[in-house]
Every structure is written in structure tokens, then in C-alpha cells.
PDB file of C-alpha atoms in Angstrom:
ATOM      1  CA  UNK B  22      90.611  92.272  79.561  1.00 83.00           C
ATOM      2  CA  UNK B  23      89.245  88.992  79.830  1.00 87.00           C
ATOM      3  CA  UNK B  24      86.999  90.039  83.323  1.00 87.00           C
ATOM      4  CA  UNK B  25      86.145  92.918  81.033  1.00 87.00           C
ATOM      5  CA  UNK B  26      84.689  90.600  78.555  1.00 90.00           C
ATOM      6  CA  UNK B  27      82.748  88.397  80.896  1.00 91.00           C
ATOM      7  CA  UNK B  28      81.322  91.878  82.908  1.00 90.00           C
ATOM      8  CA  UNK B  29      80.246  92.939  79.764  1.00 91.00           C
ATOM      9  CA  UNK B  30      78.216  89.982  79.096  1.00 92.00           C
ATOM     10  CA  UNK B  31      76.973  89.576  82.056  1.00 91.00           C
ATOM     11  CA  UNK B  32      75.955  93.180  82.526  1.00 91.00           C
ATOM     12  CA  UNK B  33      74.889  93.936  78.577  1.00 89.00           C
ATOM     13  CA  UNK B  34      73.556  97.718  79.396  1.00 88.00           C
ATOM     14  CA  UNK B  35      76.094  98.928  82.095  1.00 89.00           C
ATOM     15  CA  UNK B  36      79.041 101.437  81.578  1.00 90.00           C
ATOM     16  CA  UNK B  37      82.366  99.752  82.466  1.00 89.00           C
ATOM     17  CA  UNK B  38      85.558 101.145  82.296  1.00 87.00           C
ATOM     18  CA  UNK B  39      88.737  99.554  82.727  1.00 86.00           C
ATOM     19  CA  UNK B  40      91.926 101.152  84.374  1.00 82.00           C
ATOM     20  CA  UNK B  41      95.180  99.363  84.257  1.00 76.00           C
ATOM     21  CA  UNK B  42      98.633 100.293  82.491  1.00 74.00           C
ATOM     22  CA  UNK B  43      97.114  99.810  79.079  1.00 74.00           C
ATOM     23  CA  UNK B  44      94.432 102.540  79.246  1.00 73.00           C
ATOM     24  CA  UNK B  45      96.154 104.667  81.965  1.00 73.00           C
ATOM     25  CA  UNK B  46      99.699 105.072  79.469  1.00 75.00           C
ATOM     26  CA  UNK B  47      98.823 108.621  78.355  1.00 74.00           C
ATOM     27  CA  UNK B  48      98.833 112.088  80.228  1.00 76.00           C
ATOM     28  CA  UNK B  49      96.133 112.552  82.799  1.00 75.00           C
ATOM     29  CA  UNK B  50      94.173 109.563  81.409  1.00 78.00           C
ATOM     30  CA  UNK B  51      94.134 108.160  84.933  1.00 72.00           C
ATOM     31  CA  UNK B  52      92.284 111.156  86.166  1.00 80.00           C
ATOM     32  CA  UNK B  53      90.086 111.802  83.042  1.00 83.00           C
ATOM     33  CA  UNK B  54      88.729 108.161  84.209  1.00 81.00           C
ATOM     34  CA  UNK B  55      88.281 109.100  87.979  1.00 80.00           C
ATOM     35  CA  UNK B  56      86.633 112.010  86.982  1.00 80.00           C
ATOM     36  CA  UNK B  57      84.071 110.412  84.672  1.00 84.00           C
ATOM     37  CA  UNK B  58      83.668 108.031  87.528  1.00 78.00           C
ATOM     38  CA  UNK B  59      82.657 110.921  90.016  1.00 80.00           C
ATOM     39  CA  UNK B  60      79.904 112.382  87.403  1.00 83.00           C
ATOM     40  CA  UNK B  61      78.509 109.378  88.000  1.00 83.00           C
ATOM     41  CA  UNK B  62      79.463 108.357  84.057  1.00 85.00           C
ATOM     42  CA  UNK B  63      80.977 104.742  85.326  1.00 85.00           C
ATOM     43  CA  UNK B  64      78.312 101.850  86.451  1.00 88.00           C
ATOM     44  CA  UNK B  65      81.182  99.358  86.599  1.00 87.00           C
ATOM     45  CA  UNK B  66      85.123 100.298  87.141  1.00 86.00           C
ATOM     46  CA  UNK B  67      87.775  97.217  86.726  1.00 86.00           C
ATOM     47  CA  UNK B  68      91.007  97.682  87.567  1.00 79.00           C
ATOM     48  CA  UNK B  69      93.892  96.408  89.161  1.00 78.00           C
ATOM     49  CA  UNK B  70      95.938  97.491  92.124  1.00 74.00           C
ATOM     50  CA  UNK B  71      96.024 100.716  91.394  1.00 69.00           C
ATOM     51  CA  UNK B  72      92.194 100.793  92.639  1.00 69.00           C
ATOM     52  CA  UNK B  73      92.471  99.347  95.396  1.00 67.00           C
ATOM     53  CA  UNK B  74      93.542 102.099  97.389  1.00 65.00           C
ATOM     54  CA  UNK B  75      92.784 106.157  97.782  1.00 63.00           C
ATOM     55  CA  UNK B  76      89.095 106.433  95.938  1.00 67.00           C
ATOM     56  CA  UNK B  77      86.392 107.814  97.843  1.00 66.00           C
ATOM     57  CA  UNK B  78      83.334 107.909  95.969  1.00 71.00           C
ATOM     58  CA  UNK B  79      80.208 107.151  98.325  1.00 68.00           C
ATOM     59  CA  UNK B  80      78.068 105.906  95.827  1.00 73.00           C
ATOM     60  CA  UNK B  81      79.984 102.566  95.504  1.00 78.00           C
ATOM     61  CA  UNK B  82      78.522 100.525  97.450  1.00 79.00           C
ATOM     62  CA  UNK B  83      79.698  96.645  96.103  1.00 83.00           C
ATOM     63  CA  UNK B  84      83.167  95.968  95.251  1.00 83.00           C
ATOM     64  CA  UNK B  85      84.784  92.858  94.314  1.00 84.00           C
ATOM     65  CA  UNK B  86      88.194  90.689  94.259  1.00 85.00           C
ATOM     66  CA  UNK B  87      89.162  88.672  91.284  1.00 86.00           C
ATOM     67  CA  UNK B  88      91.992  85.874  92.411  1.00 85.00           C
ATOM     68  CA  UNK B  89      92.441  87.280  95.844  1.00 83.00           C
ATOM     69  CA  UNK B  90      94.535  84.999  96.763  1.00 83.00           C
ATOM     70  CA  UNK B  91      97.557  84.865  93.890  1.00 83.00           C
ATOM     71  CA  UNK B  92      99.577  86.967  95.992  1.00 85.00           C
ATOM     72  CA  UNK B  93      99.573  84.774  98.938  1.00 89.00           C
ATOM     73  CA  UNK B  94     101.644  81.932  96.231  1.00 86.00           C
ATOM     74  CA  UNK B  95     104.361  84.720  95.777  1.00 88.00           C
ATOM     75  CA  UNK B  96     107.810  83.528  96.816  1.00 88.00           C
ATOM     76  CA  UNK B  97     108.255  86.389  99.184  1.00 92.00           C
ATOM     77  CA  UNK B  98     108.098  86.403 103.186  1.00 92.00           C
ATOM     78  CA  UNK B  99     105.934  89.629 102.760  1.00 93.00           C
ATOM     79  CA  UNK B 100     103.276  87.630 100.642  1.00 93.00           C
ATOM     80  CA  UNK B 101     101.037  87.212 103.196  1.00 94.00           C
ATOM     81  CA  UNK B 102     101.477  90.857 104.451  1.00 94.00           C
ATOM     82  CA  UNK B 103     100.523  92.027 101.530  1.00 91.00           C
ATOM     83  CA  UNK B 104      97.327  90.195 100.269  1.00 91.00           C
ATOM     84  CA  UNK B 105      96.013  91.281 104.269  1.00 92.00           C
ATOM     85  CA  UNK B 106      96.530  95.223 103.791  1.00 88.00           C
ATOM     86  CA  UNK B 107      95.611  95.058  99.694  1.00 85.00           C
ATOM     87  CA  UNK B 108      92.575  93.188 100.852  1.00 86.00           C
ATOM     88  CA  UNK B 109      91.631  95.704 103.605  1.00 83.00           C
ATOM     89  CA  UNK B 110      92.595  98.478 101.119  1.00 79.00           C
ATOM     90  CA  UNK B 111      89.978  97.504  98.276  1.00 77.00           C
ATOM     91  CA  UNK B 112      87.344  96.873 101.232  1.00 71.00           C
ATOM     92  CA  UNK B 113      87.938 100.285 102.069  1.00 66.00           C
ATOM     93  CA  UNK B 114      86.343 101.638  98.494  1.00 59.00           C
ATOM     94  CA  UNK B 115      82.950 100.348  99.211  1.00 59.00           C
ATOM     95  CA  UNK B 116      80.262 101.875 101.524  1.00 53.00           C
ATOM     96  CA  UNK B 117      81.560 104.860 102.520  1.00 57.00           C
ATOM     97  CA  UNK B 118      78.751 106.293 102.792  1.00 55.00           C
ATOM     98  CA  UNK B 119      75.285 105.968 104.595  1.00 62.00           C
ATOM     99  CA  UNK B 120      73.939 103.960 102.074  1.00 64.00           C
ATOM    100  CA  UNK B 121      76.435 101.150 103.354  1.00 60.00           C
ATOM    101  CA  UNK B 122      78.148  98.285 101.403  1.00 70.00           C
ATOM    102  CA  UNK B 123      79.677  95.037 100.768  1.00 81.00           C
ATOM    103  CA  UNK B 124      82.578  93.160  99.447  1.00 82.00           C
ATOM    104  CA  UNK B 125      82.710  89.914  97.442  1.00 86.00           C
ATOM    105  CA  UNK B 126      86.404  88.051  97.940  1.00 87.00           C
ATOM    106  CA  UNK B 127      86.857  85.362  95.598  1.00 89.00           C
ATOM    107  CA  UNK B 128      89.482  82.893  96.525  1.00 90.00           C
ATOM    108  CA  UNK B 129      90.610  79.312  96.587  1.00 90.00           C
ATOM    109  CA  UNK B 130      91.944  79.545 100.118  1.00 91.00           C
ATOM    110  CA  UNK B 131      88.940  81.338 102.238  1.00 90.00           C
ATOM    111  CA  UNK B 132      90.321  80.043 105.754  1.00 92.00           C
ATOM    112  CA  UNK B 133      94.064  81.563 104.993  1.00 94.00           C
ATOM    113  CA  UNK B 134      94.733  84.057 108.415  1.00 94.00           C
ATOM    114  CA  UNK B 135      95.631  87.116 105.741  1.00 94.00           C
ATOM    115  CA  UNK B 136      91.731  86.624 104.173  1.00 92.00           C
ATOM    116  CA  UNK B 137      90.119  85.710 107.807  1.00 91.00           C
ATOM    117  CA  UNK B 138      91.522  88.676 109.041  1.00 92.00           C
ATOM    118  CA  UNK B 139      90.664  90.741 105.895  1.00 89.00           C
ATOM    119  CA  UNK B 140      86.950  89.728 105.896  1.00 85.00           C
ATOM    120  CA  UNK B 141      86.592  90.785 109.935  1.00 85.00           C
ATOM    121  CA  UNK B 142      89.463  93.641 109.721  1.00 85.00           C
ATOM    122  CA  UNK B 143      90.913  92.086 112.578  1.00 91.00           C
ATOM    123  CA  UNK B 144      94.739  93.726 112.375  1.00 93.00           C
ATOM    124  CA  UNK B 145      95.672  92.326 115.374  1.00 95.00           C
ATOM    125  CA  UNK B 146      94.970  88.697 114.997  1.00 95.00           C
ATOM    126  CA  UNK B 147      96.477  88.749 111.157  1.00 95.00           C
ATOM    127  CA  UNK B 148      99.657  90.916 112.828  1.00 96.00           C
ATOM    128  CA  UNK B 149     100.244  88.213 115.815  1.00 96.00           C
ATOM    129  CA  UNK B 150      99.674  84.968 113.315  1.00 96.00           C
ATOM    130  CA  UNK B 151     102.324  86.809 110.849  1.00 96.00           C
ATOM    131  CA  UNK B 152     104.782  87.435 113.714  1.00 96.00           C
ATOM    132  CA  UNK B 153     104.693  83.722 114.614  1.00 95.00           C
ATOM    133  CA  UNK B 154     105.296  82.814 110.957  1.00 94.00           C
ATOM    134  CA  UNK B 155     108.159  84.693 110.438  1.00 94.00           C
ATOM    135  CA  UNK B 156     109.617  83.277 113.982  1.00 93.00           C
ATOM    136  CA  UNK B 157     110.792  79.813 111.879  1.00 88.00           C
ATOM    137  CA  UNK B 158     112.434  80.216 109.671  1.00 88.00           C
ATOM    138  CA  UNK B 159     113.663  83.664 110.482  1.00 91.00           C
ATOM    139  CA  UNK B 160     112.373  86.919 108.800  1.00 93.00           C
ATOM    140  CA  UNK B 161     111.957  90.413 109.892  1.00 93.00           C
ATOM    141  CA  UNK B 162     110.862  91.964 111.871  1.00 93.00           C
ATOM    142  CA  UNK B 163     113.259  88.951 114.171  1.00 94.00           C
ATOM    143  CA  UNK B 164     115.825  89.732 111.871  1.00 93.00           C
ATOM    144  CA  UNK B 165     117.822  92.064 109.899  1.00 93.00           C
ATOM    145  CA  UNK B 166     118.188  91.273 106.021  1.00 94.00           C
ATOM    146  CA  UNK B 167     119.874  91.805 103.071  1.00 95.00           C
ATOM    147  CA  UNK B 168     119.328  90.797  99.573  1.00 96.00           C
ATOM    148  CA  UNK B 169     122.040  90.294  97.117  1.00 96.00           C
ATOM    149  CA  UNK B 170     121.369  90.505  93.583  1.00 97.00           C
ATOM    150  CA  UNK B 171     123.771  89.330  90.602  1.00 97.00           C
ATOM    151  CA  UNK B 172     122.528  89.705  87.064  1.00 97.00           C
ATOM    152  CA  UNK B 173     123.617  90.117  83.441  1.00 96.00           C
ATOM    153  CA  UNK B 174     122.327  89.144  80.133  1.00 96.00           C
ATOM    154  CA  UNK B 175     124.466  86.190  80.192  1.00 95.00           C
ATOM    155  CA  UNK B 176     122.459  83.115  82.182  1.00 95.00           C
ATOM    156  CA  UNK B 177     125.635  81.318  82.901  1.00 95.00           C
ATOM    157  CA  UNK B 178     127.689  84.631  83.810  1.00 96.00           C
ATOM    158  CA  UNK B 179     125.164  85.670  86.283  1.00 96.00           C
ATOM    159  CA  UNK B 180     124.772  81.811  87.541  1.00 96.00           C
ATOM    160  CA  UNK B 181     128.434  81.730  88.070  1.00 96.00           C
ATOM    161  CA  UNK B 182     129.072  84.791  89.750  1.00 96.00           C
ATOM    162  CA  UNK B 183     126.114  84.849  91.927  1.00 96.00           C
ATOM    163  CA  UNK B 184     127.590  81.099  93.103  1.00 96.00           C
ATOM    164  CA  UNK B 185     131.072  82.800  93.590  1.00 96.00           C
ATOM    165  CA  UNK B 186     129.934  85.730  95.411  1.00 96.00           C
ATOM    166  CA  UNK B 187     128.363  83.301  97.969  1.00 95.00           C
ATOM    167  CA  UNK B 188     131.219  81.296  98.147  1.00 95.00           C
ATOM    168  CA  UNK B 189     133.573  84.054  98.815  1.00 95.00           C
ATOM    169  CA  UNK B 190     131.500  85.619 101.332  1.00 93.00           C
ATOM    170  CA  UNK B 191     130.848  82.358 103.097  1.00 91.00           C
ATOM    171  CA  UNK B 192     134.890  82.263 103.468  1.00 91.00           C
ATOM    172  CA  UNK B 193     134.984  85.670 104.930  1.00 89.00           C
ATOM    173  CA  UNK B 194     131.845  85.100 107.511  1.00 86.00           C
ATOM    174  CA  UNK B 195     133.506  81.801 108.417  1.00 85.00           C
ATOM    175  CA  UNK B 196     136.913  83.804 108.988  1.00 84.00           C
ATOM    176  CA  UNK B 197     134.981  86.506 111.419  1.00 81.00           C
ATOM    177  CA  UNK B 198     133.533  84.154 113.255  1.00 79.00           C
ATOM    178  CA  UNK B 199     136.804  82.250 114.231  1.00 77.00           C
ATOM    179  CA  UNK B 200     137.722  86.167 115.438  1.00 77.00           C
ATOM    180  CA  UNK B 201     134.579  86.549 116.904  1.00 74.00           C
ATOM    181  CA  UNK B 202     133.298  89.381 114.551  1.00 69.00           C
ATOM    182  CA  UNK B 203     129.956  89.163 112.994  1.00 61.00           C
ATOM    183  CA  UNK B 204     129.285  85.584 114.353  1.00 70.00           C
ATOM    184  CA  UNK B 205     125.568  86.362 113.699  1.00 83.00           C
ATOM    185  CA  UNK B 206     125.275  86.092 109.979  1.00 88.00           C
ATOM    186  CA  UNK B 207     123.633  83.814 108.167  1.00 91.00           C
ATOM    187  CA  UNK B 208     124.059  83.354 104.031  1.00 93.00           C
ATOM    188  CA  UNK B 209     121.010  81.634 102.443  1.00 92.00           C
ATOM    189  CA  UNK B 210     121.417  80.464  98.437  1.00 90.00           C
ATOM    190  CA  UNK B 211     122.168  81.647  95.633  1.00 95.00           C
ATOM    191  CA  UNK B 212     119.009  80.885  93.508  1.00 95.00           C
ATOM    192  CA  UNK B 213     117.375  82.265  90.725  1.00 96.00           C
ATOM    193  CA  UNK B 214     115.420  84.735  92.039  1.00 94.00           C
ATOM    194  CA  UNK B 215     112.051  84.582  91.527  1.00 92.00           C
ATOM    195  CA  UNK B 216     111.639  87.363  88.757  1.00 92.00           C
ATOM    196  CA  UNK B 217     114.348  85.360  87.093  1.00 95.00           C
ATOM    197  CA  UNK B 218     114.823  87.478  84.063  1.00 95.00           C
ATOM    198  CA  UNK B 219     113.874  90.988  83.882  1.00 93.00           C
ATOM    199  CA  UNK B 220     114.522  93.337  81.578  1.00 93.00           C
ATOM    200  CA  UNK B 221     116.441  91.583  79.431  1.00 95.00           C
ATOM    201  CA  UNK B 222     118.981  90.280  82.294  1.00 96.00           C
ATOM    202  CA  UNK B 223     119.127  87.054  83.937  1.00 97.00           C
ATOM    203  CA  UNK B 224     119.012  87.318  87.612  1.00 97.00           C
ATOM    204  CA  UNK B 225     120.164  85.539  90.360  1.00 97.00           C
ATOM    205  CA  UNK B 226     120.333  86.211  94.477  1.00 96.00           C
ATOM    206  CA  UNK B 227     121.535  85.069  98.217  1.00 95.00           C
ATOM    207  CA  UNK B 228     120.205  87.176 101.042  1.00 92.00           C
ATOM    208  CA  UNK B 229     121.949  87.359 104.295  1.00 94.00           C
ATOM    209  CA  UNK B 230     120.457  88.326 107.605  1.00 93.00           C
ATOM    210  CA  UNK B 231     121.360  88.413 110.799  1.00 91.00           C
ATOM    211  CA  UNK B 232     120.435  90.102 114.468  1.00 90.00           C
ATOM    212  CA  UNK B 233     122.879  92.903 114.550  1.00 86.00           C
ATOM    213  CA  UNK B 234     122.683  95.986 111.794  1.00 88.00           C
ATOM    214  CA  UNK B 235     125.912  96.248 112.305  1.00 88.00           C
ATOM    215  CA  UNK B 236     127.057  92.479 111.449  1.00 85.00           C
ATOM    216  CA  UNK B 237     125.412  93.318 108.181  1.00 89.00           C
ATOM    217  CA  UNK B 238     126.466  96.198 107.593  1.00 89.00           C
ATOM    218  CA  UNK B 239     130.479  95.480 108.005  1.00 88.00           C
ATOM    219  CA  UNK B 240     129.683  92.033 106.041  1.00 89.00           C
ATOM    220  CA  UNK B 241     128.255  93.573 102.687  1.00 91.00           C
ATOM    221  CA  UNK B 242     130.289  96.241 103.015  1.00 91.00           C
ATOM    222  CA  UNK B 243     133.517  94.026 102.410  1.00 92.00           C
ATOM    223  CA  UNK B 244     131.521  92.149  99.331  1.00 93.00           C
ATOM    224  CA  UNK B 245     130.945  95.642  98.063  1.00 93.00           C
ATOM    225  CA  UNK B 246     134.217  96.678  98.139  1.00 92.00           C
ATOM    226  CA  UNK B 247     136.917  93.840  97.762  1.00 93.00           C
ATOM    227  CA  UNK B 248     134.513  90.969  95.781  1.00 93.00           C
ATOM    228  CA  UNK B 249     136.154  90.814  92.305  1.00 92.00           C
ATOM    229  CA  UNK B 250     133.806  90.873  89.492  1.00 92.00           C
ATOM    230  CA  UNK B 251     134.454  88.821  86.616  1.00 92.00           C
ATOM    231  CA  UNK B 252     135.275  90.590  83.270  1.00 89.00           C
ATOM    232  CA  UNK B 253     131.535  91.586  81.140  1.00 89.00           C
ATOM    233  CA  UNK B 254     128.697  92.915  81.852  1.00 94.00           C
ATOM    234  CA  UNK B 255     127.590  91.467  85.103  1.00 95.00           C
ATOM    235  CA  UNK B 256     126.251  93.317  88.088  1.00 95.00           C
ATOM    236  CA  UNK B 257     126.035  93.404  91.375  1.00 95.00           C
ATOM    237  CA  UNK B 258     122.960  95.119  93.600  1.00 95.00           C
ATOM    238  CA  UNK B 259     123.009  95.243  97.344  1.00 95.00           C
ATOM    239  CA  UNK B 260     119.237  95.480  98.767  1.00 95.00           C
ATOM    240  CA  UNK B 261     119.447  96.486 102.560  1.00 93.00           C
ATOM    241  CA  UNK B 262     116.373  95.437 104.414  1.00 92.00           C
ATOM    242  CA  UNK B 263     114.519  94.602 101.236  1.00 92.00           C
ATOM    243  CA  UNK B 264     110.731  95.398 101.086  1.00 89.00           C
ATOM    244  CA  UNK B 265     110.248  92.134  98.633  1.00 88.00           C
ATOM    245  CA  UNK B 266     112.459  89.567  97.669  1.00 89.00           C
ATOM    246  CA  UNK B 267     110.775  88.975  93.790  1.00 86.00           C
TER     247      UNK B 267
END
């Protein structure tokens, strides 16, 4: 709302048209907007994510990105990932057509390898910096993972039991690997995660990962079945090879 404002300002006599949840919440209003795009009705569409990828209109030849670079802050090993293909994805929208196009990124960190490799939609420079990221400390694709997620409306409840489910898993992994089973997992936290509350319920997580699928799989499979939850509501969610961590 607030670019809105400040395009409106600066652009007194152009059309604009914003598309995000608010004016998108009833039926078909997303397309109604699309279409009045396509008649050529639009001068200036805002949005967010949502147009950043599968528009084709040829006659848009200048797009632009507001705070390109708030994804890359996200406490996520996929951050990076992320602000590369959403960047290459809104670069996408403009000139394609003959009459050609460009794209204005506006960011606080311009030599970060996800925008360098945006800007020159060089995949396989962003894809082979990423992989040696991810080498220390270890993320996929080097690893398998799992994200474990305790939460209840009770702060304290879900802070205790996340804290005992990582305890009593620790015991167990530390009991394989005496017997030599699943000697290649690794528990990391619990924490808050980083959505901490959502929906009305505190939430907090640990994430294991390891090498083998299998490790993983025989590991949560035990917290699954024999971890004893504590009386209330309090639950526990079991995120196999998570696509984020939020």
C-alpha cells in the first residue's frame, strides 16, 4: 500500500493496480485484474510474489524489485535459493517481446552471489557458490534432513516439550551409535523457530539430518511412535526433507 502511495505520486496520471491478498480475496478477482491488464487497461501493476512468475504480456517492457534482498535475511538455508530463482522469475515478466526490456533491482546488498547471478542469469555460477555454502555447515543437497516441530498455545508447554523431545532422542541416537545403528545422525536445537507463533500456537523445533535416508527414517520413526507427549494440547509435526525451515 505504501509503494502504491508513492507510485501514485510520482506517476499522478497513470493507471495502477495493485494485486496482493487484500484485493485478490474474492472469486476470480485475480483474473478480472490480469485481464484488465491484457486490454491494455493497467499502466502500472504492483504486486507481490504472486507476480513474479507466469505473466506474459509483451508490452511490459520495465519491471522493478522493491527490497530485493529481505529474503536473503530469512533464517532458512534455502534463503539464498530463493531470492536467485524469485529474482530470475520477475526478470522474466519484462521484454518479452521485440520491443525488449529492462529490470530495476533495488537492494542493499548488490554484490550478494544470489543478485550477481540474477542480474547476468548466470545459473551455474549462483548453483556452484550455493553448493559450497551449504558444504559447512551441512545442508542438502550433502545431507538428508528433517525438521521437528513442537507447538501448542501454551509458550512454556511447547518450550518444554520441544526441550524433552530433544533430550530423549539424543538418548536414543547416543544408544544406536554404541550398537552401531544410525551412527550418522546429527540433532541440532531446539529453538524457537523462526515463525515463532503462528496461528495462535507457540512453536518451537530441532531438525536432524544425516547422510543415510534410512538413519532418518528409523530415528523419527521411534520419536513418532514411542516419545510420550505430555498431557494438553501440544503437538508434534515431523517435516521430512523440509522445503523451508520458517
Amino acid at each position: 500500500e505504501q509503494v502504491e502511495r508513492v507510485t501514485a505520486e510520482t506517476f499522478p496520471g497513470a493507471r495502477i493496480v495493485r494485486m496482493d491478498v487484500d484485493t485478490t480475496s474474492g472469486k476470480w478477482a485475480h483474473q478480472r485484474i490480469l485481464e484488465r491488464v491484457e486490454r491494455h487497461e493497467v499502466d502500472i501493476l504492483l504486486g507481490t510474489q504472486m507476480i513474479a512468475k507466469g505473466l506474459d504480456f509483451p508490452k511490459v517492457t520495465l519491471v522493478g524489485v522493491v527490497n530485493a534482498d529481505v529474503g536473503i535475511h530469512l533464517p532458512d538455508f534455502r534463503a539464498s535459493e530463493r531470492t536467485f530463482q524469485l529474482l530470475s522469475q520477475v526478470a522474466g515478466r519484462a521484454g518479452r517481446s521485440a520491443l525488449g526490456g529492462e529490470v530495476y533491482i533495488q537492494t542493499s546488498l548488490p554484490e550478494h552471489y544470489a543478485v550477481r547471478s540474477a542480474v547476468t542469469h548466470d545459473f551455474e555460477a549462483f548453483a556452484t557458490r550455493e553448493w559450497e555454502e551449504r558444504e559447512r555447515p551441512r545442508y542438502p543437497p550433502h545431507v538428508r534432513l528433517v525438521n521437528v516441530i513442537v507447538s501448542s498455545p501454551d509458550q512454556r508447554l511447547a518450550a518444554e516439550t520441544a526441550a524433552a523431545a530433544a533430550r530423549w532422542l539424543r538418548t536414543v541416537v547416543v544408544r544406536w551409535k554404541r550398537a552401531n545403528v544410525a551412527t550418522d545422525v546429527e540433532l541440532v536445537g531446539p529453538a524457537p523457530a523462526p515463525i515463532e507463533r503462528l496461528h495462535g500456537r507457540w512453536r518451537w523445533h530441532f531438525f536432524l539430518r544425516a547422510d543415510q535416508p534410512r538413519s532418518l527414517g528409523d530415528v523419527t520413526r521411534v520419536l513418532a511412535e514411542d516419545f510420550p507427549l505430555p498431557s494438553g494440547d501440544v503437538r508434534l509435526a515431523i517435516d521430512r526433507d523440509p522445503v523451508a525451515l520458517l
